[in-house]
XYZ file of C-alpha atoms in Angstrom:
767
model
C -32.215 23.757 -2.991
C -30.538 22.925 0.294
C -30.407 19.277 1.212
C -31.243 18.455 4.824
C -31.473 14.877 5.986
C -33.029 14.256 9.360
C -30.985 11.878 11.478
C -33.614 10.801 13.992
C -36.420 9.354 11.930
C -38.494 8.610 15.041
C -38.466 12.137 16.397
C -41.973 13.601 16.613
C -41.939 17.373 16.484
C -44.432 19.019 18.809
C -47.241 21.264 17.609
C -45.212 24.369 18.379
C -42.082 23.283 16.540
C -41.155 24.747 13.185
C -42.065 22.868 10.031
C -39.314 20.433 9.140
C -37.518 20.561 5.832
C -38.619 18.004 3.236
C -37.089 14.633 3.900
C -35.639 12.414 1.204
C -37.365 9.098 0.607
C -36.654 6.314 3.082
C -34.606 3.572 1.458
C -33.973 0.027 2.546
C -30.416 -0.800 3.644
C -28.055 -2.031 0.946
C -27.328 -5.778 0.880
C -24.808 -6.940 3.439
C -21.338 -6.156 2.200
C -19.041 -6.913 5.167
C -18.504 -10.497 6.304
C -17.590 -11.145 9.935
C -16.420 -14.660 10.734
C -16.099 -15.796 14.331
C -13.331 -18.145 15.402
C -14.040 -21.762 16.238
C -13.443 -21.163 19.937
C -16.001 -18.349 20.121
C -19.032 -19.488 22.187
C -22.443 -19.416 20.544
C -23.709 -17.054 23.242
C -21.221 -14.392 22.159
C -22.178 -14.808 18.496
C -25.879 -14.400 19.243
C -25.318 -11.482 21.614
C -23.078 -9.741 19.095
C -25.814 -9.902 16.475
C -28.359 -8.524 18.944
C -26.030 -5.701 19.956
C -25.199 -4.714 16.398
C -28.874 -4.638 15.477
C -29.807 -2.636 18.571
C -29.498 1.044 19.335
C -25.831 0.618 20.217
C -25.115 -0.691 16.715
C -25.204 2.864 15.322
C -27.548 1.853 12.513
C -25.812 -1.379 11.528
C -27.843 -4.285 10.178
C -26.388 -7.691 11.125
C -27.797 -10.952 9.761
C -26.828 -14.599 9.849
C -25.232 -16.027 6.766
C -27.648 -18.768 5.774
C -25.047 -21.333 4.805
C -25.560 -24.784 3.431
C -23.347 -26.561 5.956
C -25.699 -26.650 8.893
C -26.312 -24.431 11.869
C -22.693 -24.418 12.994
C -21.533 -22.668 9.833
C -24.549 -20.385 9.932
C -23.647 -19.165 13.390
C -19.995 -18.588 12.563
C -20.528 -15.873 9.957
C -22.652 -12.741 9.887
C -23.177 -10.151 7.196
C -23.179 -6.424 7.943
C -24.972 -3.565 6.271
C -26.274 -0.207 7.525
C -29.300 1.993 7.211
C -29.360 4.897 4.795
C -29.285 7.432 7.649
C -26.347 5.652 9.314
C -24.344 5.629 6.088
C -24.876 9.350 5.620
C -23.980 10.157 9.229
C -20.788 8.142 8.931
C -19.941 9.833 5.623
C -20.109 13.164 7.438
C -18.104 11.808 10.376
C -15.148 10.646 8.257
C -15.289 13.751 5.999
C -16.141 11.831 2.848
C -16.133 14.228 -0.074
C -18.972 14.163 -2.596
C -19.626 16.188 -5.722
C -21.732 19.323 -5.343
C -23.806 21.372 -7.767
C -21.720 24.347 -8.844
C -23.790 27.388 -7.831
C -21.780 29.614 -10.182
C -22.726 27.449 -13.195
C -19.282 27.905 -14.740
C -18.688 25.239 -17.344
C -15.447 23.683 -18.501
C -13.998 23.108 -15.028
C -13.617 19.897 -13.087
C -16.380 18.990 -10.662
C -16.186 20.399 -7.155
C -16.208 18.134 -4.123
C -16.899 19.111 -0.540
C -17.039 17.266 2.749
C -20.448 15.647 2.931
C -22.807 16.898 5.646
C -26.124 15.379 6.629
C -27.773 18.778 6.927
C -25.972 21.200 4.672
C -27.421 24.243 6.388
C -26.292 26.524 3.582
C -26.384 27.008 -0.146
C -24.615 23.746 -1.094
C -26.410 20.991 -3.010
C -24.820 17.556 -3.205
C -25.452 15.850 -6.518
C -27.926 12.947 -6.194
C -28.131 13.478 -2.431
C -31.761 12.340 -2.413
C -30.977 9.145 -4.292
C -30.737 5.740 -2.666
C -27.427 4.837 -1.003
C -26.709 2.419 -3.845
C -26.834 5.324 -6.292
C -25.338 8.040 -4.097
C -22.364 6.033 -2.799
C -19.964 3.855 -4.748
C -19.431 0.222 -3.778
C -16.095 1.076 -2.161
C -17.673 3.918 -0.194
C -20.442 1.665 1.134
C -17.874 -0.934 2.218
C -15.763 1.790 3.834
C -18.710 3.305 5.708
C -20.078 -0.007 6.991
C -16.610 -1.125 8.079
C -16.039 2.224 9.809
C -19.385 1.916 11.622
C -18.470 -1.567 12.793
C -15.152 -0.268 14.098
C -17.023 2.451 15.998
C -19.323 0.183 18.025
C -18.433 0.227 21.720
C -18.357 -2.931 23.766
C -20.019 -1.422 26.835
C -23.365 0.316 27.263
C -24.056 4.050 27.397
C -20.900 4.920 25.511
C -22.141 4.486 21.961
C -23.179 8.096 22.050
C -24.475 9.648 18.869
C -21.846 8.970 16.220
C -22.339 12.555 15.133
C -20.514 13.870 18.187
C -18.126 11.113 19.230
C -14.939 10.061 17.519
C -12.570 7.218 18.072
C -10.256 7.926 20.953
C -12.814 9.920 22.981
C -12.299 9.729 26.743
C -15.252 9.948 29.087
C -14.131 11.693 32.264
C -15.301 11.468 35.887
C -16.904 8.662 37.812
C -20.384 9.809 36.815
C -19.720 8.664 33.292
C -18.669 5.162 34.289
C -20.075 2.749 31.747
C -22.271 -0.229 32.408
C -21.643 -3.757 31.328
C -23.650 -4.851 28.325
C -25.011 -8.312 27.667
C -22.158 -8.835 25.221
C -19.481 -7.677 27.682
C -20.923 -9.982 30.344
C -20.773 -12.887 27.899
C -17.158 -12.048 27.097
C -16.345 -11.707 30.796
C -17.740 -15.174 31.369
C -15.687 -16.495 28.467
C -12.527 -14.910 29.846
C -13.086 -16.339 33.298
C -13.259 -19.816 31.827
C -9.775 -19.151 30.427
C -8.560 -17.936 33.831
C -7.818 -14.439 32.624
C -9.573 -12.842 35.558
C -10.084 -9.480 33.819
C -13.299 -7.575 33.273
C -14.346 -4.638 31.208
C -16.085 -2.668 33.947
C -14.426 0.582 34.967
C -15.913 1.396 38.368
C -13.651 3.505 40.571
C -11.455 4.784 37.746
C -10.905 8.478 37.156
C -11.766 8.166 33.484
C -13.290 5.618 31.163
C -12.404 4.733 27.628
C -14.981 2.198 26.587
C -13.256 -0.416 24.395
C -14.419 -0.987 20.856
C -16.222 -4.216 20.097
C -14.226 -5.139 16.992
C -10.876 -4.245 18.538
C -11.550 -6.160 21.757
C -12.938 -9.286 20.096
C -9.990 -9.311 17.708
C -7.553 -9.227 20.637
C -9.360 -12.159 22.273
C -9.321 -14.149 19.002
C -13.114 -14.272 18.973
C -13.182 -12.842 15.443
C -10.703 -14.077 12.854
C -11.944 -12.533 9.592
C -13.588 -9.202 8.788
C -13.654 -8.639 5.047
C -15.701 -6.840 2.420
C -17.612 -9.180 0.163
C -16.970 -9.307 -3.548
C -19.895 -8.594 -5.840
C -19.417 -11.033 -8.684
C -20.771 -8.971 -11.552
C -19.064 -5.736 -10.653
C -15.811 -7.511 -9.731
C -15.671 -9.399 -13.036
C -16.581 -6.272 -14.992
C -13.779 -4.307 -13.349
C -11.330 -7.166 -13.894
C -12.169 -7.339 -17.595
C -11.424 -3.632 -17.945
C -8.123 -4.130 -16.125
C -7.152 -6.985 -18.434
C -7.771 -5.026 -21.621
C -4.863 -2.922 -22.941
C -5.661 0.762 -22.527
C -5.251 2.976 -25.613
C -2.146 5.126 -25.856
C -2.575 8.689 -24.704
C -0.267 11.662 -24.271
C -2.057 13.373 -21.410
C -5.052 13.225 -19.128
C -5.991 10.144 -17.182
C -6.833 6.537 -17.789
C -10.598 6.156 -17.581
C -10.193 2.437 -16.850
C -8.878 3.413 -13.392
C -12.233 4.950 -12.428
C -14.088 1.603 -12.103
C -11.242 0.385 -9.888
C -11.706 3.438 -7.677
C -15.462 2.943 -7.468
C -15.152 -0.738 -6.567
C -11.891 -1.033 -4.578
C -11.361 2.496 -3.285
C -8.598 5.032 -3.728
C -5.751 3.028 -2.148
C -5.945 0.174 -4.661
C -6.810 2.559 -7.484
C -3.642 4.570 -6.790
C -1.559 1.407 -7.094
C -3.007 0.511 -10.493
C -2.785 4.154 -11.590
C 0.904 4.158 -10.611
C 1.456 0.902 -12.471
C -0.290 2.313 -15.527
C 1.819 5.489 -15.421
C 5.045 3.550 -14.751
C 4.433 1.083 -17.587
C 3.652 3.780 -20.129
C 6.602 5.949 -19.140
C 8.917 2.925 -19.279
C 8.245 2.345 -22.974
C 10.682 5.054 -24.105
C 13.744 3.986 -22.049
C 12.817 0.380 -22.795
C 13.061 1.046 -26.541
C 16.305 2.985 -26.030
C 17.814 0.196 -23.916
C 16.856 -2.403 -26.504
C 18.503 -0.277 -29.193
C 21.726 0.128 -27.177
C 21.826 -3.594 -26.464
C 21.234 -4.534 -30.114
C 23.836 -2.054 -31.391
C 26.433 -3.226 -28.873
C 25.981 -6.924 -29.579
C 25.482 -6.848 -33.362
C 27.502 -3.856 -34.594
C 30.165 -3.082 -32.005
C 30.384 -6.663 -30.732
C 31.967 -5.583 -27.468
C 31.163 -6.276 -23.837
C 29.227 -3.837 -21.703
C 32.557 -3.035 -20.006
C 33.892 -1.465 -23.212
C 30.713 -0.033 -24.771
C 31.091 3.718 -25.365
C 27.320 4.377 -25.621
C 26.098 2.655 -22.488
C 27.039 5.639 -20.243
C 24.605 7.805 -22.210
C 21.876 5.308 -21.471
C 22.677 5.651 -17.776
C 22.301 9.435 -18.133
C 19.037 8.906 -20.002
C 17.665 6.657 -17.260
C 18.439 9.231 -14.578
C 16.767 12.056 -16.490
C 13.842 9.745 -17.260
C 13.559 8.962 -13.553
C 13.438 12.673 -12.666
C 10.800 13.260 -15.332
C 8.808 10.248 -14.099
C 8.834 11.593 -10.531
C 7.320 14.894 -11.570
C 4.958 13.361 -14.128
C 3.566 10.930 -11.565
C 3.189 13.731 -9.025
C 0.968 15.588 -11.488
C -0.845 12.392 -12.434
C -1.453 11.614 -8.753
C -2.800 15.072 -7.948
C -5.258 14.897 -10.809
C -6.684 11.649 -9.473
C -6.721 13.003 -5.916
C -8.720 16.009 -7.058
C -11.195 13.818 -8.933
C -11.632 11.437 -5.992
C -11.946 14.045 -3.282
C -8.736 13.079 -1.486
C -6.630 16.058 -2.523
C -4.329 16.784 0.429
C -4.995 20.374 1.382
C -4.973 21.812 4.860
C -8.750 22.103 4.967
C -9.535 18.627 3.644
C -9.223 16.670 6.874
C -9.998 18.769 9.929
C -10.169 15.924 12.418
C -7.755 13.011 12.441
C -8.940 9.730 13.871
C -6.527 7.947 16.146
C -5.583 4.324 15.720
C -7.537 1.721 17.625
C -4.379 0.509 19.412
C -3.049 3.984 20.197
C -2.369 4.459 23.919
C -1.794 7.626 25.879
C -3.072 9.877 28.617
C -6.175 12.087 28.338
C -5.781 15.820 27.833
C -7.715 18.734 26.400
C -6.902 19.195 22.724
C -5.437 22.654 22.008
C -7.078 22.466 18.557
C -10.638 21.278 19.190
C -10.969 21.738 22.960
C -12.212 18.145 23.290
C -10.649 15.471 25.463
C -8.233 13.321 23.494
C -5.447 10.835 24.039
C -1.932 12.249 24.021
C 1.461 10.559 23.783
C 4.696 12.620 24.012
C 6.526 12.862 20.724
C 9.944 12.528 22.370
C 9.033 9.107 23.727
C 7.998 7.927 20.288
C 11.239 9.244 18.773
C 13.241 7.463 21.450
C 11.428 4.225 20.652
C 12.101 4.790 16.951
C 15.816 5.080 17.727
C 15.668 1.767 19.591
C 13.762 0.235 16.659
C 16.483 1.502 14.334
C 19.185 -0.102 16.480
C 17.347 -3.424 16.537
C 16.871 -3.277 12.775
C 20.577 -2.466 12.323
C 21.537 -5.525 14.357
C 19.281 -7.703 12.212
C 20.774 -6.149 9.074
C 24.207 -7.179 10.344
C 22.956 -10.759 10.535
C 21.605 -10.468 6.977
C 24.912 -8.945 5.844
C 26.863 -11.867 7.306
C 24.655 -14.349 5.470
C 25.028 -12.436 2.183
C 28.812 -12.583 2.514
C 28.594 -16.316 3.187
C 26.354 -16.727 0.143
C 28.740 -14.756 -2.079
C 31.558 -17.061 -0.966
C 29.465 -20.143 -1.730
C 28.639 -18.780 -5.191
C 32.301 -18.194 -6.010
C 32.091 -14.400 -6.142
C 34.696 -13.919 -3.379
C 37.977 -15.229 -4.790
C 41.177 -13.293 -3.947
C 43.099 -15.361 -6.511
C 41.391 -13.410 -9.295
C 43.308 -10.257 -8.345
C 46.606 -11.014 -6.586
C 47.857 -7.471 -7.141
C 45.090 -6.242 -4.876
C 44.983 -9.212 -2.491
C 48.421 -10.915 -2.439
C 47.215 -13.289 0.250
C 43.807 -14.780 0.844
C 43.698 -13.249 4.296
C 44.007 -9.775 2.759
C 40.438 -10.052 1.493
C 38.327 -9.122 4.520
C 35.219 -10.890 3.201
C 36.927 -14.126 2.182
C 35.789 -17.227 4.112
C 38.167 -20.007 2.991
C 35.993 -23.000 3.921
C 32.946 -21.687 2.037
C 34.845 -20.203 -0.907
C 36.729 -23.473 -1.506
C 33.442 -25.318 -2.047
C 32.835 -23.225 -5.180
C 36.219 -23.949 -6.743
C 36.436 -26.084 -9.938
C 36.003 -29.757 -9.155
C 34.526 -29.128 -5.691
C 31.022 -29.911 -4.422
C 29.447 -26.573 -5.393
C 31.497 -25.872 -8.510
C 29.993 -22.644 -9.874
C 30.619 -23.839 -13.439
C 28.320 -26.861 -13.057
C 24.651 -27.374 -12.294
C 25.561 -27.858 -8.645
C 26.460 -24.181 -8.588
C 22.731 -23.430 -8.562
C 22.388 -24.946 -5.083
C 23.835 -21.887 -3.268
C 21.568 -19.646 -5.342
C 18.474 -21.575 -4.264
C 19.637 -21.679 -0.639
C 20.293 -17.935 -0.731
C 16.787 -17.217 -2.043
C 15.191 -19.441 0.624
C 17.202 -17.955 3.490
C 16.468 -14.381 2.363
C 12.762 -15.248 2.166
C 12.896 -16.577 5.742
C 14.737 -13.439 6.875
C 12.111 -11.218 5.274
C 9.214 -13.158 6.786
C 10.825 -13.083 10.218
C 11.592 -9.393 10.065
C 8.059 -8.681 8.892
C 6.719 -9.955 12.206
C 9.429 -8.107 14.146
C 8.740 -4.868 12.250
C 5.025 -5.050 13.061
C 5.760 -5.456 16.777
C 8.329 -2.648 16.742
C 5.985 -0.286 14.936
C 3.150 -1.165 17.299
C 5.485 -0.512 20.233
C 6.301 2.943 18.842
C 2.630 3.814 19.469
C 1.814 5.897 16.398
C -1.280 8.021 16.678
C -2.715 7.601 13.184
C -2.978 4.720 10.744
C -1.038 6.725 8.149
C 1.973 7.223 10.435
C 1.841 3.580 11.473
C 1.788 2.369 7.868
C 4.589 4.712 6.789
C 6.827 3.599 9.644
C 6.161 -0.066 8.919
C 6.752 0.356 5.185
C 10.035 2.185 5.805
C 11.345 -0.601 8.043
C 10.348 -3.438 5.749
C 11.537 -1.694 2.594
C 14.959 -0.875 4.047
C 15.422 -4.470 5.175
C 14.287 -6.096 1.945
C 16.029 -3.552 -0.298
C 19.235 -4.198 1.668
C 18.931 -7.902 0.864
C 18.233 -7.205 -2.803
C 20.856 -4.545 -3.580
C 23.781 -5.356 -1.285
C 25.255 -8.225 -3.378
C 25.136 -6.025 -6.475
C 26.695 -3.030 -4.760
C 29.423 -5.302 -3.370
C 30.315 -6.634 -6.815
C 30.184 -3.172 -8.399
C 32.106 -1.092 -5.879
C 34.273 -3.511 -3.915
C 35.157 -6.268 -6.351
C 34.932 -3.895 -9.357
C 33.963 -6.929 -11.419
C 31.398 -5.791 -13.967
C 31.124 -9.250 -15.555
C 30.036 -10.817 -12.258
C 27.852 -7.809 -11.541
C 26.037 -8.147 -14.835
C 25.639 -11.900 -14.403
C 24.194 -11.507 -10.911
C 21.937 -8.647 -12.006
C 20.587 -10.592 -14.976
C 19.879 -13.665 -12.863
C 18.233 -11.672 -10.047
C 16.130 -9.601 -12.419
C 14.927 -12.475 -14.582
C 14.319 -14.894 -11.709
C 12.353 -12.225 -9.852
C 10.095 -11.701 -12.875
C 9.401 -15.424 -13.196
C 8.795 -15.749 -9.458
C 6.177 -13.012 -9.493
C 4.315 -14.545 -12.404
C 4.254 -18.043 -10.944
C 4.137 -17.849 -7.152
C 1.913 -14.800 -6.827
C -0.753 -15.564 -9.369
C -0.554 -18.828 -11.297
C 0.070 -21.117 -8.328
C -2.579 -19.538 -6.040
C -5.087 -19.564 -8.883
C -4.359 -23.237 -9.567
C -4.665 -24.180 -5.900
C -7.887 -22.224 -5.575
C -9.361 -23.971 -8.625
C -8.334 -27.402 -7.365
C -9.850 -26.690 -3.956
C -13.127 -25.571 -5.461
C -13.372 -28.569 -7.774
C -12.454 -30.964 -4.988
C -15.362 -29.890 -2.820
C -18.534 -31.892 -2.873
C -21.033 -30.539 -5.368
C -24.128 -29.573 -3.489
C -27.167 -27.688 -4.623
C -26.437 -24.006 -4.200
C -29.436 -22.147 -2.916
C -29.080 -18.437 -3.452
C -29.439 -16.565 -0.206
C -29.627 -12.863 0.492
C -27.135 -11.646 3.078
C -29.259 -8.645 3.930
C -32.753 -7.915 5.056
C -35.299 -8.485 2.367
C -35.979 -5.396 0.327
C -39.429 -3.917 0.748
C -38.613 -1.563 -2.109
C -38.438 -3.812 -5.172
C -37.297 -0.871 -7.292
C -34.164 -0.729 -5.177
C -33.342 -4.325 -6.093
C -33.990 -3.670 -9.743
C -31.765 -0.605 -9.681
C -29.034 -2.527 -7.863
C -29.031 -5.221 -10.529
C -29.209 -2.665 -13.312
C -26.035 -1.050 -12.055
C -24.198 -4.334 -12.454
C -24.086 -5.241 -8.762
C -25.343 -8.579 -7.555
C -27.783 -8.712 -4.642
C -27.784 -12.473 -4.164
C -24.783 -14.563 -3.211
C -24.375 -18.258 -2.623
C -23.253 -19.625 0.697
C -20.266 -21.267 -0.955
C -19.182 -17.951 -2.452
C -19.349 -16.235 0.921
C -17.494 -18.932 2.840
C -14.855 -19.220 0.102
C -14.103 -15.505 0.318
C -13.454 -15.830 4.031
C -10.942 -18.631 3.340
C -8.833 -16.571 0.922
C -5.595 -14.888 1.968
C -5.570 -11.226 2.877
C -4.432 -8.861 0.140
C -1.207 -7.004 0.959
C -0.562 -4.008 -1.245
C 2.910 -3.629 0.311
C 4.187 -6.678 -1.577
C 3.015 -5.305 -4.922
C 4.624 -1.926 -4.345
C 7.840 -3.488 -3.034
C 8.328 -5.646 -6.124
C 7.893 -2.728 -8.489
C 10.120 -0.350 -6.508
C 12.864 -2.996 -6.269
C 12.535 -3.497 -10.026
C 12.846 0.261 -10.514
C 16.024 0.123 -8.448
C 17.488 -2.574 -10.691
C 16.884 -0.635 -13.908
C 17.937 2.789 -12.556
C 20.771 2.136 -10.099
C 22.553 -0.250 -12.489
C 21.425 1.236 -15.825
C 25.005 1.403 -17.132
C 25.423 -2.343 -16.637
C 22.180 -3.839 -17.990
C 20.395 -1.518 -20.482
C 18.126 -4.356 -21.611
C 16.490 -4.397 -18.154
C 14.269 -1.426 -19.036
C 12.798 -3.237 -22.035
C 12.211 -6.424 -20.043
C 10.690 -4.408 -17.197
C 8.258 -2.757 -19.609
C 7.000 -6.147 -20.786
C 6.981 -7.454 -17.228
C 4.830 -4.554 -16.018
C 2.366 -5.091 -18.844
C 1.855 -8.641 -17.568
C 2.115 -7.661 -13.886
C -0.887 -5.332 -14.058
C -3.027 -8.154 -15.363
C -1.790 -10.773 -12.917
C -2.413 -8.318 -10.083
C -5.934 -7.797 -11.426
C -6.560 -11.553 -11.302
C -4.990 -11.803 -7.863
C -7.033 -9.040 -6.269
C -10.221 -10.339 -7.917
C -10.005 -14.106 -7.352
C -6.937 -15.070 -5.342
C -7.181 -12.801 -2.282
C -9.958 -11.315 -0.196
C -11.334 -7.956 -1.236
C -9.269 -5.311 0.597
C -10.974 -2.906 2.954
C -11.251 0.412 1.057
C -9.043 3.173 2.423
C -9.155 6.882 1.610
C -5.651 8.093 0.825
C -4.401 11.206 -0.965
C -1.357 9.569 -2.593
C 0.742 6.410 -2.598
C 2.302 7.733 0.604
C 5.882 7.090 1.608
C 6.482 5.106 -1.591
C 6.885 8.457 -3.357
C 9.819 9.327 -1.098
C 11.402 5.886 -1.491
C 11.155 6.062 -5.282
C 12.674 9.539 -5.193
C 15.639 8.310 -3.117
C 16.314 5.484 -5.590
C 16.243 7.777 -8.620
C 18.486 10.487 -7.161
C 20.840 7.824 -5.785
C 21.126 6.308 -9.282
C 23.030 9.383 -10.450
C 25.875 8.543 -8.055
C 25.941 4.796 -8.748
C 25.992 5.156 -12.530
C 28.784 7.748 -12.364
C 30.803 5.367 -10.177
C 30.187 2.465 -12.569
C 31.218 4.497 -15.622
C 34.338 5.960 -14.010
C 35.643 3.152 -11.788
C 33.908 -0.195 -12.321
C 34.156 -0.311 -16.132
C 36.271 1.030 -18.992
C 33.367 3.016 -20.428
C 34.973 6.354 -19.545
C 38.236 5.288 -21.166
C 36.468 4.836 -24.510
C 36.046 8.612 -24.650
C 39.026 9.694 -22.505
C 41.874 7.169 -22.872
C 44.117 9.239 -20.620
C 41.837 8.417 -17.688
C 41.917 4.653 -18.124
C 42.527 2.878 -14.824
C 44.332 -0.407 -14.416
C 41.994 -2.292 -12.092
C 44.501 -5.154 -11.925
C 47.041 -2.963 -10.161
C 45.322 -0.390 -7.985
C 48.513 0.508 -6.072
C 50.590 1.537 -9.091
C 51.932 5.084 -9.376
C 50.131 5.618 -12.684
C 46.834 4.585 -11.156
C 47.360 6.944 -8.246
C 47.925 9.909 -10.576
C 45.079 9.035 -12.927
C 42.823 8.178 -10.042
C 42.986 11.731 -8.753
C 41.889 13.049 -12.146
C 39.107 10.477 -12.388
C 37.804 11.365 -8.927
C 37.761 15.072 -9.798
C 36.088 14.377 -13.123
C 33.468 12.142 -11.517
C 32.760 14.754 -8.850
C 32.142 17.428 -11.490
C 30.175 15.047 -13.722
C 27.928 13.819 -10.925
C 27.156 17.353 -9.696
C 26.495 18.571 -13.239
C 24.036 15.731 -13.860
C 22.364 16.367 -10.503
C 22.010 20.053 -11.390
C 20.511 19.104 -14.739
C 18.041 16.815 -12.967
C 17.082 19.549 -10.485
C 16.493 22.018 -13.324
C 14.324 19.490 -15.172
C 12.356 18.706 -12.015
C 11.814 22.390 -11.254
C 10.825 23.257 -14.828
C 7.760 20.977 -14.728
C 4.859 22.395 -12.654
C 3.895 20.112 -9.781
C 0.156 20.743 -10.145
C -1.722 20.367 -13.463
C -3.336 23.544 -14.737
C -6.870 22.124 -14.595
C -6.408 21.013 -10.978
C -4.979 24.403 -9.990
C -7.958 26.071 -11.659
C -10.331 23.728 -9.842
C -8.759 24.562 -6.467
C -9.115 28.283 -7.116
C -12.671 27.830 -8.334
C -13.597 25.883 -5.214
C -12.189 28.685 -3.063
C -14.258 31.152 -5.086
C -17.425 29.080 -4.631
C -16.809 28.874 -0.885
C -16.405 32.624 -0.658
C -19.650 33.143 -2.588
C -21.536 30.714 -0.351
C -20.161 32.424 2.771
C -21.193 35.820 1.408
C -24.748 34.616 0.763
C -24.956 33.150 4.251
C -23.986 36.510 5.770
C -26.838 38.081 3.869
């Protein structure tokens, strides 16, 4: 059976028209799932006109309703709930190439399900599973939120340009004066509002050679008329998903974690990939964690030597590098299996059309791919801007570097007197700042051997936090200025900037102590303090404190009678409500619940990834200094997954679902850290410690007298040995990485089977 869904329900076929295909039942719209909150300065006329426009023909099938709050008419008019009709959801699913499972026409069992881009009218031999079901059964919660949010983003501000969503995509340009748009009631209200603020600009486009009608959401966001657009949590489903996330998953040797699937269905693939990565990372970390704990226990209880003289710690460094290479490939396979299951597998035919960003600017041209008019921005201009952004970032990194040097002086780490053979005079140490370093000397104000020595540590943490917050804003402006065409390129560029800046702040003091001071005792002390303090900070500031503040705020509010209100149109189909409740989703929400969700902070997945990748850097780059870090990281990740589950469920707003095929540029950043760890651990073993000398006494270096003749002769041998050792380990890592297939066998079979099914369908169509 071929599924065909008529888009225009009001179309009346004439007597001579062919008989239409059977239509699926007409379903009521799902309950409102997107909350739009207007700013306090937004006039009531704009709020009312926005609701009328969204509910009209130009709303593309959206259903906008007032949130019936309990705080009077003012609150009621400040928030609206959004849903969409069944037909609109299906049209949008086709527009964004949402993949849904199909009935396998070959009836071959034992293979993974096949997904294809959803189409409203299949027009062929493809049946989508449950295509005739209600939207609440056919789409997941995350998909409904994604589709409604995408529809809202697609509404034009001006009239006559909300052409059928089936044929228009974001970034379309309407050429010639004949296509000049008309002002809508909403645009006139906004024009009036702007004039009162002396802006003097309008949205009409008369006399221009081309028209790009602005989008309602984008334009109102720029004018600060809308301050919050967020998906609404569904209490039952949210709490059910959170409970699954809090429970320890059983150990497994292969396959996938089924507890990730509810996260995907409720939060979407972007959040699900994060928790899948955390699950994979935590499980893989158990083995090196146990090995690191064993090395630490053997060194401290049996050998009773420092890490500088431990003969077995270098082997742990080798183990961590090989583990990192294995983890890279294992996660790649793990990721592809999820991508195949979720219909986001990145193949050339998956995404034919790429939507441009709302803020992308360019000049109109005919696309050489589709033949349609699209915005174009020269790549060389973007690359030039990226070079300028890199220069600006480098200048800011110089400022951060200067502060780090000042902080190291205040903490007593820069002291030329500790090695007079290397620095006969204080001025010989290029990073020594006498005034600051003297404050950390015994008996001085910031004596590092007293409790006052913690003051520079606290100041350093606060200043670095301010630097990171400041650069975050700068990075957003720089990335916006670079004018990236797609959201993916924008996000990757922003992540790269912020990660480089924050990783520089985190790793530079450690690299300085390891490879300039060659002081492994200070290095280990700094690494232990940074690692442990960072774990405690994540547990307290990111979850416990926000949860406590949220609870206090809720209990401090006046207790009023909570009347349950529906944020959507009333259901005419009572079976739909019953089915919605049966599936564990809640139709009714309280006004307090809705308004509280709007008050929560926005969820930023970047922060969660950054913390884990920085932690991975600590345990891999400096594995030969702190073997116990892997064991502590394993326990930390076990707790981190659960605190993140609480945070995303109760502390922050529900993130807007995003369809992604992987964790993106984080894969490349993790890869750089792991391959870089081979070099750092070889340098630590050969130059920063005496670990190499425990096995090869003839290569022992006297780090107290670097300029001696003996050191010069031995140093040449050590450099040659390290060069050979590092390349041999890299070769071993490359062989290990290449020996593991990048695509799981079941996924590869599924891809081939899908190609076979497509060829069979095409052959039947030709018949």
